[in-house]
PDB file of C-alpha atoms and ligand atoms in Angstrom:
ATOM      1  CA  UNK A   1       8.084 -13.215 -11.354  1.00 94.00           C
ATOM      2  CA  UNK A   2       5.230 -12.058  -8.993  1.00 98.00           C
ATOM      3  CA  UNK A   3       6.676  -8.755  -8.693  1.00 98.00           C
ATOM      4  CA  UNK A   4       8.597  -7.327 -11.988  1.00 98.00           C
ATOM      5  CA  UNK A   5      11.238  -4.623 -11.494  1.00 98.00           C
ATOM      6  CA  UNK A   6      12.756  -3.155 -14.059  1.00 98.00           C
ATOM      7  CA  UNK A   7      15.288  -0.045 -14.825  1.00 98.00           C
ATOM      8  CA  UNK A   8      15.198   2.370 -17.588  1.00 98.00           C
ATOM      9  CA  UNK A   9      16.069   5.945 -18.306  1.00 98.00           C
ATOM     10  CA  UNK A  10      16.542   7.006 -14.962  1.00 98.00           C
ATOM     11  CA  UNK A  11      12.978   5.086 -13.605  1.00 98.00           C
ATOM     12  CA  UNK A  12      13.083   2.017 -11.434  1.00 98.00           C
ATOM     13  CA  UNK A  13       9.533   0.399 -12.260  1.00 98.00           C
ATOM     14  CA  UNK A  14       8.128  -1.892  -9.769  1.00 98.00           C
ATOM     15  CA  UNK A  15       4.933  -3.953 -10.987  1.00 98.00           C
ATOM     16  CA  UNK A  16       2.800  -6.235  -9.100  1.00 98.00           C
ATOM     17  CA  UNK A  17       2.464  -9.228 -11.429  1.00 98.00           C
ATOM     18  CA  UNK A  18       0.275 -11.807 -10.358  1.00 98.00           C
ATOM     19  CA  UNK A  19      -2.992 -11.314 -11.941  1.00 97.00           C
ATOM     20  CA  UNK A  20      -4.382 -14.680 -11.491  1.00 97.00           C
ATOM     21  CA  UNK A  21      -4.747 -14.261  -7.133  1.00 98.00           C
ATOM     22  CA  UNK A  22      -5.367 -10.414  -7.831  1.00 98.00           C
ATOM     23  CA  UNK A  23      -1.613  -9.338  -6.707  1.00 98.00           C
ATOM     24  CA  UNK A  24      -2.202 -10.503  -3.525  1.00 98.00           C
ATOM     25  CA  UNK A  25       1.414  -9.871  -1.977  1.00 98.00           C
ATOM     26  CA  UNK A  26       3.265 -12.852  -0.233  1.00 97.00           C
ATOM     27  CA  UNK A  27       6.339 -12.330   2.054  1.00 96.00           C
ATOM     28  CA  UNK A  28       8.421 -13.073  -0.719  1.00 96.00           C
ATOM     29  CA  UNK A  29       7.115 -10.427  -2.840  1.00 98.00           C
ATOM     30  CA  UNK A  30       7.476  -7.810  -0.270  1.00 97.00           C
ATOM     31  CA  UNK A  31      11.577  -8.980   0.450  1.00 97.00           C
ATOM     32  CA  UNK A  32      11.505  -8.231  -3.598  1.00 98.00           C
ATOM     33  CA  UNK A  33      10.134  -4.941  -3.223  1.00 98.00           C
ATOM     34  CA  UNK A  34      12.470  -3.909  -0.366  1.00 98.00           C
ATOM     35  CA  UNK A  35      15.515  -5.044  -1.748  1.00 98.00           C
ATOM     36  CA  UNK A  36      14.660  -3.041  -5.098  1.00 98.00           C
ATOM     37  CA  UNK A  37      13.599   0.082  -2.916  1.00 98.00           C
ATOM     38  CA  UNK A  38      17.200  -0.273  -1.020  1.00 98.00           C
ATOM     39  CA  UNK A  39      19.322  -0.605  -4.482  1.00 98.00           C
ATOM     40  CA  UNK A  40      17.103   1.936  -5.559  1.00 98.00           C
ATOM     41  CA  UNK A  41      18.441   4.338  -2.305  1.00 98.00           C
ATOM     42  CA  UNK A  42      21.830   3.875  -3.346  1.00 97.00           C
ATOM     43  CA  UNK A  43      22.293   3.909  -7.476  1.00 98.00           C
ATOM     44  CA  UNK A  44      22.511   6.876  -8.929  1.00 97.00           C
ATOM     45  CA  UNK A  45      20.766   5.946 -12.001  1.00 97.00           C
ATOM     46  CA  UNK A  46      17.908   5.671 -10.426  1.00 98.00           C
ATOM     47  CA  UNK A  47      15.841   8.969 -10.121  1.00 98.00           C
ATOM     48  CA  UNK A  48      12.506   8.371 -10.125  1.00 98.00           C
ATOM     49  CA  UNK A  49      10.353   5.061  -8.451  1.00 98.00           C
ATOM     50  CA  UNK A  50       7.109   4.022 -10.465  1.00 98.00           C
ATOM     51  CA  UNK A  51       4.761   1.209  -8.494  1.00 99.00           C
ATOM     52  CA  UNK A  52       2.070   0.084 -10.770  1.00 98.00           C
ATOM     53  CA  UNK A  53      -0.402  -3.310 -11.347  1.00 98.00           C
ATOM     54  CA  UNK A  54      -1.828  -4.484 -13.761  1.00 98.00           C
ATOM     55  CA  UNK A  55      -4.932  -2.526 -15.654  1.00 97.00           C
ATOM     56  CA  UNK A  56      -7.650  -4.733 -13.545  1.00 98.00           C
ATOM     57  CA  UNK A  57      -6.094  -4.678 -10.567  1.00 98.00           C
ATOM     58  CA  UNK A  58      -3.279  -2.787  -8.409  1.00 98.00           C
ATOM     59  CA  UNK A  59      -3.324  -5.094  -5.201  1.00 98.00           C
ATOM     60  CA  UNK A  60      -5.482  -7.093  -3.376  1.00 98.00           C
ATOM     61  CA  UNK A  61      -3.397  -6.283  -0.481  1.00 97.00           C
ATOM     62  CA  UNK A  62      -1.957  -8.794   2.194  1.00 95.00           C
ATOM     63  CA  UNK A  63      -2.275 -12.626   0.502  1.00 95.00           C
ATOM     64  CA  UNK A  64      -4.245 -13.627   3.536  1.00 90.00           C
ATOM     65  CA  UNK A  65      -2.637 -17.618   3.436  1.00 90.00           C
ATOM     66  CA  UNK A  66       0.665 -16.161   3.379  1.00 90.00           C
ATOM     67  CA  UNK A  67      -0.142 -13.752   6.295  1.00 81.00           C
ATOM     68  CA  UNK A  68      -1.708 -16.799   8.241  1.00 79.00           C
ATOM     69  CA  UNK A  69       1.501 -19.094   7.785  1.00 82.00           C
ATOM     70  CA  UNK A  70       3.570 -16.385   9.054  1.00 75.00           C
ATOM     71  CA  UNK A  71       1.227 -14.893  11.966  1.00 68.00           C
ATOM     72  CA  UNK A  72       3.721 -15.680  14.624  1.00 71.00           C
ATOM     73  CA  UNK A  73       6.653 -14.018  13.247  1.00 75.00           C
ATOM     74  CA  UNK A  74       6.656 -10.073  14.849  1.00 78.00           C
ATOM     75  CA  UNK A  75       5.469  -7.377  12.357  1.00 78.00           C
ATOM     76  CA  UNK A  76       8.220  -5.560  12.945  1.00 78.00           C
ATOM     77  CA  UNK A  77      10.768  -8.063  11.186  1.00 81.00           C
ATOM     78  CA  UNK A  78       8.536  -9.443   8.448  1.00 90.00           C
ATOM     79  CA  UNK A  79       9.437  -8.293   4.751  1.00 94.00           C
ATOM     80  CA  UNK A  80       6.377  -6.047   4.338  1.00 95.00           C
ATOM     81  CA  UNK A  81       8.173  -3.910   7.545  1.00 94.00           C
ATOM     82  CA  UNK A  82      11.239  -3.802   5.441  1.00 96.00           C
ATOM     83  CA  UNK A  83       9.369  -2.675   2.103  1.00 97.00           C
ATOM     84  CA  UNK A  84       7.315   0.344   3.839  1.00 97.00           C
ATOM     85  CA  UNK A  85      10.413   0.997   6.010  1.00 96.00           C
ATOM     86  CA  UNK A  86      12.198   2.013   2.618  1.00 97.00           C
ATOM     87  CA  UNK A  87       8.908   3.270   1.217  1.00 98.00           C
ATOM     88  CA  UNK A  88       8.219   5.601   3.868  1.00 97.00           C
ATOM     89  CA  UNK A  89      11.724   6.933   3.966  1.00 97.00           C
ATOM     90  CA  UNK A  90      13.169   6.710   0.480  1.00 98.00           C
ATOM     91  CA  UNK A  91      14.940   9.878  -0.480  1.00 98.00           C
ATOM     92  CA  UNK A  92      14.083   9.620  -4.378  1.00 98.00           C
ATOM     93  CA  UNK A  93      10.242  10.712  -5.668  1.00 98.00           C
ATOM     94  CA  UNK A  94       7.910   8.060  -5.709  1.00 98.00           C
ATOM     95  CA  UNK A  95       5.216   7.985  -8.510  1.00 98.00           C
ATOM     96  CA  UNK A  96       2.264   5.175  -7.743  1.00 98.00           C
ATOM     97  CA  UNK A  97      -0.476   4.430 -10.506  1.00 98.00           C
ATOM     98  CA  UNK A  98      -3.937   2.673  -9.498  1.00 98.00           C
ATOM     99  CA  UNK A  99      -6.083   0.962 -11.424  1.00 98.00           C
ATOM    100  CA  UNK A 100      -8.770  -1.630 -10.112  1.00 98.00           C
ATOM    101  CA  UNK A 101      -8.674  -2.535  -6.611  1.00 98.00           C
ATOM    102  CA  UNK A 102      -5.622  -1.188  -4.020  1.00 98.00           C
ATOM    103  CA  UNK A 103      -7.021  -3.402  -1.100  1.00 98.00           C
ATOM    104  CA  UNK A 104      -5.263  -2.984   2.488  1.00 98.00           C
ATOM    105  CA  UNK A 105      -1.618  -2.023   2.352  1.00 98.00           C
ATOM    106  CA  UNK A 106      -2.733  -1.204  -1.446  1.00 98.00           C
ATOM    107  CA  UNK A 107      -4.072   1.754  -0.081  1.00 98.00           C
ATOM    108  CA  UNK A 108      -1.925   2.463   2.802  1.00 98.00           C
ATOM    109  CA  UNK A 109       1.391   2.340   1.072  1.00 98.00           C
ATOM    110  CA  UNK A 110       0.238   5.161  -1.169  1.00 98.00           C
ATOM    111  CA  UNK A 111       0.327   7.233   1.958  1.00 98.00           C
ATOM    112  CA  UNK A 112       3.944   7.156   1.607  1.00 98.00           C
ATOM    113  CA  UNK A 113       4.019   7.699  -2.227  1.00 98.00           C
ATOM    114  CA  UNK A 114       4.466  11.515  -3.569  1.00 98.00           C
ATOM    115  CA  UNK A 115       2.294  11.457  -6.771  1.00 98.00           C
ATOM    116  CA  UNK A 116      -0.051   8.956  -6.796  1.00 98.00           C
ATOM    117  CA  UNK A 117      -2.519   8.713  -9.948  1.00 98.00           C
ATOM    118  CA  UNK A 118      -5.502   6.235 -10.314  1.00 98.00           C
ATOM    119  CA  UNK A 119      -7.340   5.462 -13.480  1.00 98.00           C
ATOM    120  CA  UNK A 120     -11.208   5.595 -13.476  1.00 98.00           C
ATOM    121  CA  UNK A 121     -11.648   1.583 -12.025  1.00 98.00           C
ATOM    122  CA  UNK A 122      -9.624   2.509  -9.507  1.00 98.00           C
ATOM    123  CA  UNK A 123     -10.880   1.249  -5.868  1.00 98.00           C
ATOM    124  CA  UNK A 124      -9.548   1.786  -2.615  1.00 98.00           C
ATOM    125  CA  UNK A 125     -10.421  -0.086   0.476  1.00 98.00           C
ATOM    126  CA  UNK A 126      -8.348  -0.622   3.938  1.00 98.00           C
ATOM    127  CA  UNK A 127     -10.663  -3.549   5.434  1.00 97.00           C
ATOM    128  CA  UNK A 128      -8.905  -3.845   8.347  1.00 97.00           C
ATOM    129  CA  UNK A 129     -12.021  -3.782  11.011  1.00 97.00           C
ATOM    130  CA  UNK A 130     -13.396  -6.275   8.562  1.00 97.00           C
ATOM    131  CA  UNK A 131     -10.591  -8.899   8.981  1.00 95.00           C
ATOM    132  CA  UNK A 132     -10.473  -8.613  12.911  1.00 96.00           C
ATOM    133  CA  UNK A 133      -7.263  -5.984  12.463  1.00 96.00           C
ATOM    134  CA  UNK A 134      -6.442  -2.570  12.526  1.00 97.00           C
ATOM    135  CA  UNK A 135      -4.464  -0.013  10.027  1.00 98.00           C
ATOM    136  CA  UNK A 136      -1.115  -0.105   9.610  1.00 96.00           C
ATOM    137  CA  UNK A 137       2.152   1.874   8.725  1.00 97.00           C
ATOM    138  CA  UNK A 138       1.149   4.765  10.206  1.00 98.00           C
ATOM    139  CA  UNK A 139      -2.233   4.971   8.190  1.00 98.00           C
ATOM    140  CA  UNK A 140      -3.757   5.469  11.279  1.00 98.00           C
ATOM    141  CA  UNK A 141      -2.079   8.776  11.439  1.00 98.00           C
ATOM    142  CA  UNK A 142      -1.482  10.152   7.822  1.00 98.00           C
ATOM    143  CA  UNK A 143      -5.156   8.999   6.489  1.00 98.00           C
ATOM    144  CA  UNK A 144      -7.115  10.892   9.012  1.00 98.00           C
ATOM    145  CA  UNK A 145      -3.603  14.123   8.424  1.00 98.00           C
ATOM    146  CA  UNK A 146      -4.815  13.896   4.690  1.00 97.00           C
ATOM    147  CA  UNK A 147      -8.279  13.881   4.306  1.00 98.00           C
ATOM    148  CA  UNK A 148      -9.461  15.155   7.900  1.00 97.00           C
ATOM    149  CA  UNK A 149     -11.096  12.918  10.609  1.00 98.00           C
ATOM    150  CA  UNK A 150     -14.416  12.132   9.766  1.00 97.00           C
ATOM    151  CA  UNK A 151     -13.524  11.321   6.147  1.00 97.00           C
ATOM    152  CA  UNK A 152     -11.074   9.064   7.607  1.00 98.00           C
ATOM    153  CA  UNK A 153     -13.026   7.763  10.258  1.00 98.00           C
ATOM    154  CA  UNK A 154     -15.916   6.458   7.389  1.00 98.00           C
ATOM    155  CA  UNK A 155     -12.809   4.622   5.671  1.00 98.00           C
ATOM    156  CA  UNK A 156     -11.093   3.283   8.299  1.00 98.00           C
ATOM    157  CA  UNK A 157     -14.236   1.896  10.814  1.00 98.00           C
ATOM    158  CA  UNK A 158     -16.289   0.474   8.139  1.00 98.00           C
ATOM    159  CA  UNK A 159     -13.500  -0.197   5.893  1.00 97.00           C
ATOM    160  CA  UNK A 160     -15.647  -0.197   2.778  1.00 97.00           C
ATOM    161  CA  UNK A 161     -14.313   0.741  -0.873  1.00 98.00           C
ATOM    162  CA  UNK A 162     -14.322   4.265  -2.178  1.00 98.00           C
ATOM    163  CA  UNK A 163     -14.217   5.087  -5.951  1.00 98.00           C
ATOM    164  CA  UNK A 164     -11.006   7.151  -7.767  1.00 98.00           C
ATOM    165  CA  UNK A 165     -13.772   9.976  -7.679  1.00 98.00           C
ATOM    166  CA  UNK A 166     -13.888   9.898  -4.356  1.00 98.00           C
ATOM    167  CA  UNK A 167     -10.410   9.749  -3.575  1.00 98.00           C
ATOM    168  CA  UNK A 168      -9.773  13.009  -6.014  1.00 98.00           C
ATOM    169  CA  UNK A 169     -12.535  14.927  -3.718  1.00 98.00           C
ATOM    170  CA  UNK A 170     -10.896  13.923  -0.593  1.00 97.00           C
ATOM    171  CA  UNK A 171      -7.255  14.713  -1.979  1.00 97.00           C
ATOM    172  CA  UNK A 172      -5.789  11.338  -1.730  1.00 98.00           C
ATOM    173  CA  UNK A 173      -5.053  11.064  -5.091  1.00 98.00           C
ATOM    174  CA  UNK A 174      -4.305  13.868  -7.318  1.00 96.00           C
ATOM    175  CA  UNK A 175      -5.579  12.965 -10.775  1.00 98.00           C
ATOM    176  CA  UNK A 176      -7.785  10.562 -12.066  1.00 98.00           C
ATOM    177  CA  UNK A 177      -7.782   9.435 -16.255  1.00 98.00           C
ATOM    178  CA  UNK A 178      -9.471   7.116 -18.350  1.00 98.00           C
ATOM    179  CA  UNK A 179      -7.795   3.595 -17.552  1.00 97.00           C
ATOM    180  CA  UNK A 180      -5.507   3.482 -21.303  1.00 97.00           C
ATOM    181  CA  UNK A 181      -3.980   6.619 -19.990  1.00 98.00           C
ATOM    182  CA  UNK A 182      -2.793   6.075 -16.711  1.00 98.00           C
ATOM    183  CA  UNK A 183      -0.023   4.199 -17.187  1.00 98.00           C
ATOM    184  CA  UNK A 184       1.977   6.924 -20.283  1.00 98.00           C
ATOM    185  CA  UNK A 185       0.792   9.682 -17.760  1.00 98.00           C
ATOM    186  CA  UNK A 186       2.367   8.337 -14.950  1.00 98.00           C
ATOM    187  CA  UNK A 187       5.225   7.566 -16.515  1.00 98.00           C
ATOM    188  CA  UNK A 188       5.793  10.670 -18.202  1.00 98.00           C
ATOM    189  CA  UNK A 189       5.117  12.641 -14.858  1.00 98.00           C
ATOM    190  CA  UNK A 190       8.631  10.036 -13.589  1.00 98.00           C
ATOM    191  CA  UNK A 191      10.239  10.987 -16.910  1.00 98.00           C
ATOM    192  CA  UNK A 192       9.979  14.696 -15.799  1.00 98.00           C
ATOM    193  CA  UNK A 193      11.104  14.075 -11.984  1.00 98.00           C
ATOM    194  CA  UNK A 194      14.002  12.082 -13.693  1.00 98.00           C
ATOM    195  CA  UNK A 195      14.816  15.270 -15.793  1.00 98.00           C
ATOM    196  CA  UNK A 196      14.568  17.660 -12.885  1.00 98.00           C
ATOM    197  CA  UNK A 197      17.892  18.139 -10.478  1.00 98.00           C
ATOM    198  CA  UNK A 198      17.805  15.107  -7.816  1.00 97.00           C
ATOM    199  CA  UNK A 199      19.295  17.083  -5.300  1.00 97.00           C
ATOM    200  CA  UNK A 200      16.659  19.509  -5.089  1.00 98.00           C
ATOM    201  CA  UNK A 201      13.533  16.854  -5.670  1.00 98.00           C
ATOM    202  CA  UNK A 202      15.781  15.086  -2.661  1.00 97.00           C
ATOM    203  CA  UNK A 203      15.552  18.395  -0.288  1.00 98.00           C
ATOM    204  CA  UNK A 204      12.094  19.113  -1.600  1.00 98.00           C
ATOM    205  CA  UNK A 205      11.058  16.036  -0.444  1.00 98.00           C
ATOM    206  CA  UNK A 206      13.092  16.241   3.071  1.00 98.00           C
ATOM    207  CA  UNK A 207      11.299  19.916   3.558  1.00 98.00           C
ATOM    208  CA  UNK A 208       7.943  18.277   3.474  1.00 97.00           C
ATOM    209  CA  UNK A 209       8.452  15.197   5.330  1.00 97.00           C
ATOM    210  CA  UNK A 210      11.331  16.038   7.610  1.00 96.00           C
ATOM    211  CA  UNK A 211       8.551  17.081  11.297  1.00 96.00           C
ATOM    212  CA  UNK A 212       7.092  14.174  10.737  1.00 95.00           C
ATOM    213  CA  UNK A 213       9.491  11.496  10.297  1.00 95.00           C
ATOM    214  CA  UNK A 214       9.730  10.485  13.903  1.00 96.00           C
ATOM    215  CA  UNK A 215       6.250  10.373  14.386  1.00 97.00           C
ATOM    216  CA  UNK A 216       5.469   8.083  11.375  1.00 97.00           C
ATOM    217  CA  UNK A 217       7.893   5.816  13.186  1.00 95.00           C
ATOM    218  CA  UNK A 218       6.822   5.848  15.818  1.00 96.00           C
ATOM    219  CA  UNK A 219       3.390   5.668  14.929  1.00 97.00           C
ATOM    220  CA  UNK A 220       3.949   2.674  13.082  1.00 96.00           C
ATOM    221  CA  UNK A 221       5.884   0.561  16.308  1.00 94.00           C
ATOM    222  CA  UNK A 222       2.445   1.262  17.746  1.00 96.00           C
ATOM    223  CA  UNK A 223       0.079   0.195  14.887  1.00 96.00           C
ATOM    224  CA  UNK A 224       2.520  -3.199  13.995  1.00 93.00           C
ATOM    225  CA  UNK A 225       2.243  -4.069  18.043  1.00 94.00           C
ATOM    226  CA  UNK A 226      -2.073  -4.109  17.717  1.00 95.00           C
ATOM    227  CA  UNK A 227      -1.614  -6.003  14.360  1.00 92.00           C
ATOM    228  CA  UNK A 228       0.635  -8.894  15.698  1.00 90.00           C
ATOM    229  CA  UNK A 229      -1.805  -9.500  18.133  1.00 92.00           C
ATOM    230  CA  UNK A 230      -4.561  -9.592  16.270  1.00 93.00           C
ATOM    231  CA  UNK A 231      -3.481 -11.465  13.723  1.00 90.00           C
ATOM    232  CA  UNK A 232      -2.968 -13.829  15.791  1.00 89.00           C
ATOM    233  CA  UNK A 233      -6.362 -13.824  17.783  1.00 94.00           C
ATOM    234  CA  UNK A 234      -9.771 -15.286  17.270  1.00 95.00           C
ATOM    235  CA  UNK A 235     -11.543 -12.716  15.293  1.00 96.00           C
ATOM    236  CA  UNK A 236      -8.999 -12.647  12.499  1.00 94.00           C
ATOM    237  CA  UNK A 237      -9.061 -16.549  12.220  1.00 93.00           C
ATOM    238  CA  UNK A 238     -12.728 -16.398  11.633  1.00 95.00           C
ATOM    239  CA  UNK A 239     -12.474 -13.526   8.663  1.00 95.00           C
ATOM    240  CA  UNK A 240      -9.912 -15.363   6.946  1.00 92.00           C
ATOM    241  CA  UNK A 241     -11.195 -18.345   6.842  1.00 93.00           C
ATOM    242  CA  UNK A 242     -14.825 -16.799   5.873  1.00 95.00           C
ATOM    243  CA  UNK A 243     -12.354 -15.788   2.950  1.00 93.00           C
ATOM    244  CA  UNK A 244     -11.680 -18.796   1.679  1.00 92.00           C
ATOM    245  CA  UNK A 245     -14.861 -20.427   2.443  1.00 95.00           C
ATOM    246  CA  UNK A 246     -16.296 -17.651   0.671  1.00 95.00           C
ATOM    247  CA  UNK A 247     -18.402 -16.741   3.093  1.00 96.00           C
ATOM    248  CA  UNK A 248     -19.658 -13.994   5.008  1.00 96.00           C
ATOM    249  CA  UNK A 249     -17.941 -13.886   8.963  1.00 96.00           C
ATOM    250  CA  UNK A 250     -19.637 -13.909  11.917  1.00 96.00           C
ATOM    251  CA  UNK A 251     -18.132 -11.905  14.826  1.00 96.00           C
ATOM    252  CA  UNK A 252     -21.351 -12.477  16.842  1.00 94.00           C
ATOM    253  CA  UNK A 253     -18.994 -14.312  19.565  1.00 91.00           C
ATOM    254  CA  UNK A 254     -16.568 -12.136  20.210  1.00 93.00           C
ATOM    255  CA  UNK A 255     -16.762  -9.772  22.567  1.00 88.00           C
TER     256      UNK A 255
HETATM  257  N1  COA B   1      -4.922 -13.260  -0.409  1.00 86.34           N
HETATM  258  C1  COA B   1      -4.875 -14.472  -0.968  1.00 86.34           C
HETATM  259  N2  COA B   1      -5.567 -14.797  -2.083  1.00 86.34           N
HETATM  260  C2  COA B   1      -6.330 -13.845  -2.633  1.00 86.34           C
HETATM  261  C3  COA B   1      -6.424 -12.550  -2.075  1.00 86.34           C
HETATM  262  C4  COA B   1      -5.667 -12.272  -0.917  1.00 86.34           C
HETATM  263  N3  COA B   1      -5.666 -11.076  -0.348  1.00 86.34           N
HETATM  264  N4  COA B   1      -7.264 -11.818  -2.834  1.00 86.34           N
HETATM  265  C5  COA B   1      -7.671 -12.616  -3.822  1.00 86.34           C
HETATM  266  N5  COA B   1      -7.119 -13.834  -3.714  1.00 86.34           N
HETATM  267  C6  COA B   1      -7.300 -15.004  -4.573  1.00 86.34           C
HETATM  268  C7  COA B   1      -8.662 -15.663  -4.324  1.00 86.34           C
HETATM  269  O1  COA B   1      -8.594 -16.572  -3.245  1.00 86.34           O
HETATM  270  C8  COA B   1      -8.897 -16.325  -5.661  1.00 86.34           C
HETATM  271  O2  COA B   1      -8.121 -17.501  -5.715  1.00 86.34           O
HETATM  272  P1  COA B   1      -8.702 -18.836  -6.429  1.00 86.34           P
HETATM  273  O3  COA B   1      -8.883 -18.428  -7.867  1.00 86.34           O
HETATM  274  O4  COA B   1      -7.622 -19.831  -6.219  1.00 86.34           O
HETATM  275  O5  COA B   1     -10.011 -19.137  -5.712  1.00 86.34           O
HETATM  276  C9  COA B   1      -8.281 -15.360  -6.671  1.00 86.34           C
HETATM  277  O6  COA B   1      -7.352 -14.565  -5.932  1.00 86.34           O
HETATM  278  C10 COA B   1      -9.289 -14.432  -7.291  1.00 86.34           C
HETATM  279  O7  COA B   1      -9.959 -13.713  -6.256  1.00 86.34           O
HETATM  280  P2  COA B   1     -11.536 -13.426  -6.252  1.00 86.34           P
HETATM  281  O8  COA B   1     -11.934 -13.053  -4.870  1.00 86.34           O
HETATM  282  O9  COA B   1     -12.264 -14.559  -6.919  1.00 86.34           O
HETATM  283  O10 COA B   1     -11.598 -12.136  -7.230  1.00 86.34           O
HETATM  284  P3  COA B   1     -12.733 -11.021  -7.315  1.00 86.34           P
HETATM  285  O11 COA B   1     -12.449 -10.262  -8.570  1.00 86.34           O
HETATM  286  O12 COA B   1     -14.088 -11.605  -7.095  1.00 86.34           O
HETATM  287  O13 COA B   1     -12.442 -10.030  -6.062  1.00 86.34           O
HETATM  288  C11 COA B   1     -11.074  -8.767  -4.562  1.00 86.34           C
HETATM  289  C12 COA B   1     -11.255  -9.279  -5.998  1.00 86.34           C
HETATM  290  C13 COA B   1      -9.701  -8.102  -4.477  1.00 86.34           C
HETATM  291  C14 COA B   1     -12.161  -7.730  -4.251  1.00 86.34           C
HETATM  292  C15 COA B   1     -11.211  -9.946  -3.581  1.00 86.34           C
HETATM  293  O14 COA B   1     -10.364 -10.989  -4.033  1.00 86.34           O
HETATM  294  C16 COA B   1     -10.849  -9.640  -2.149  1.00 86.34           C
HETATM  295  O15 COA B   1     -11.614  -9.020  -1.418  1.00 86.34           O
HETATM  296  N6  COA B   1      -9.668 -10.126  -1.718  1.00 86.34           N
HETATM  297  C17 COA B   1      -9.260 -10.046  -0.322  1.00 86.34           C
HETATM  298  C18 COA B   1      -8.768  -8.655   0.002  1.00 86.34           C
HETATM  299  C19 COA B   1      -8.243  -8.577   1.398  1.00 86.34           C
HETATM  300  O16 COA B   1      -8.958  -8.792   2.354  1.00 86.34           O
HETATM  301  N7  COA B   1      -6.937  -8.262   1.502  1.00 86.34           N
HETATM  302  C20 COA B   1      -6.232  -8.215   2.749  1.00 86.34           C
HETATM  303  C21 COA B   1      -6.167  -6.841   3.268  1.00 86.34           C
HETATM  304  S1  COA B   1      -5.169  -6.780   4.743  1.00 86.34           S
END
């Protein structure tokens, strides 16, 4: 299984499990994700949500072939809607642990994580301007919210990578450990969530969300209208397929 989900003592673990095209996430994976997010919502046994990858490599984000099959379809309904939908608004705490590259919506769903670790490989990079696009699910709002505008502005124009260190100075992540001890941390940081009373992590949560949960929506109608159409447009074409070519792309004609 690309994606691996699987419940114990209180934790629903979701890992990103396909190694060999860098957890590149298809459609399918996503509809896995969100369906495991909205059993998550409901059972009781479930107090705590750990994402993780694999110890080379969290995400390479969006598989580009998949998102080119499916450029037609409105953001708005695809699967990967659906997954940051219950991301963004799950009630339960949500631990994420990065290590190696979180590419694209790597990086942006951590936005809607609570405690979010990365090991010292870790890489983040949301390379949307490269591919012709622009950020999504409400990163264009929350990025620039957590680690003020400039900062943001560096990440999100020239969309290059930024190390774990990096991240820890700008407070998008909040600790950073030697790669063999990212995983126990993390978990043990979910073990102590799932030990603490649920209905107070749940209004904790609320407290600190709760002003902003209209405009994330919002935000995100706003951001998923700009990527449909440029997904679909001339620029985007060119990166991808400068992906695959393995080459570099040449925007020179577009205007
Ligand atoms: N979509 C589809 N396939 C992808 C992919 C993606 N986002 N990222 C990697 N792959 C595939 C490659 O095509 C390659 O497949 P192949 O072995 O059949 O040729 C395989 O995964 C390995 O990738 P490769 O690029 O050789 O690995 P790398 O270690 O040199 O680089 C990355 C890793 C993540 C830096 C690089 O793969 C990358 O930049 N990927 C694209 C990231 C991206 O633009 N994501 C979309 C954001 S919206």
């Amino acid at each position: 299984m690309d994606i691996q989900t699987t419940k114990a003592n209180g934790i629903l673990t979701i890992e990103f499990n396909r190694p060999d095209k860098k957890n590149a996430i298809t459609s399918a994976m996503y509809q896995l994700m969100a369906d495991a997010l909205s059993d998550a919502e409901t059972d009781n046994a479930v107090r705590a949500i750990l994402i993780i990858g694999k110890p080379e490599i969290f995400t390479a984000g969006n598989d580009l072939e998949d998102f080119m099959k499916h450029s037609s379809a409105p953001v708005g309904e695809r699967p990967v809607a659906q997954f940051m939908r219950h991301l963004s608004t799950a009630s339960k705490p949500v631990v994420a642990a990065v290590a190696g590259a979180a590419v694209g919506i790597g990086t942006t769903l951590l936005m809607h994580c609570d405690l979010v670790y990365a090991a010292e490989n870790a890489k983040f990079s949301m390379p949307f301007t490269q591919l012709g696009l622009c950020p999504e699910f409400a990163s264009s709002m929350l990025f620039p919210q957590m680690v003020g505008y400039q900062r943001a502005a560096e990440k999100l124009l020239l969309g290059e990578a930024f190390s774990a260190q990096e991240a820890q100075e700008m407070g998008f992540v909040s600790r950073v450990l030697p790669a063999p001890d990212l995983i126990p941390f993390a978990h043990a940081q979910a073990a102590k969530l799932v030990a603490l009373p649920a209905s107070s992590l749940r209004t904790t949560k609320r407290l600190m969300k709760d002003s902003q949960v209209e405009a994330v929506q919002q935000r995100m109608l706003a951001e998923n209208k700009h990527f449909g159409e440029m997904l679909g447009a001339n620029e985007a074409k060119e990166a991808f397929t400068a992906f695959f070519e393995k080459r570099r792309p040449d925007f020179s004609k577009f205007v």
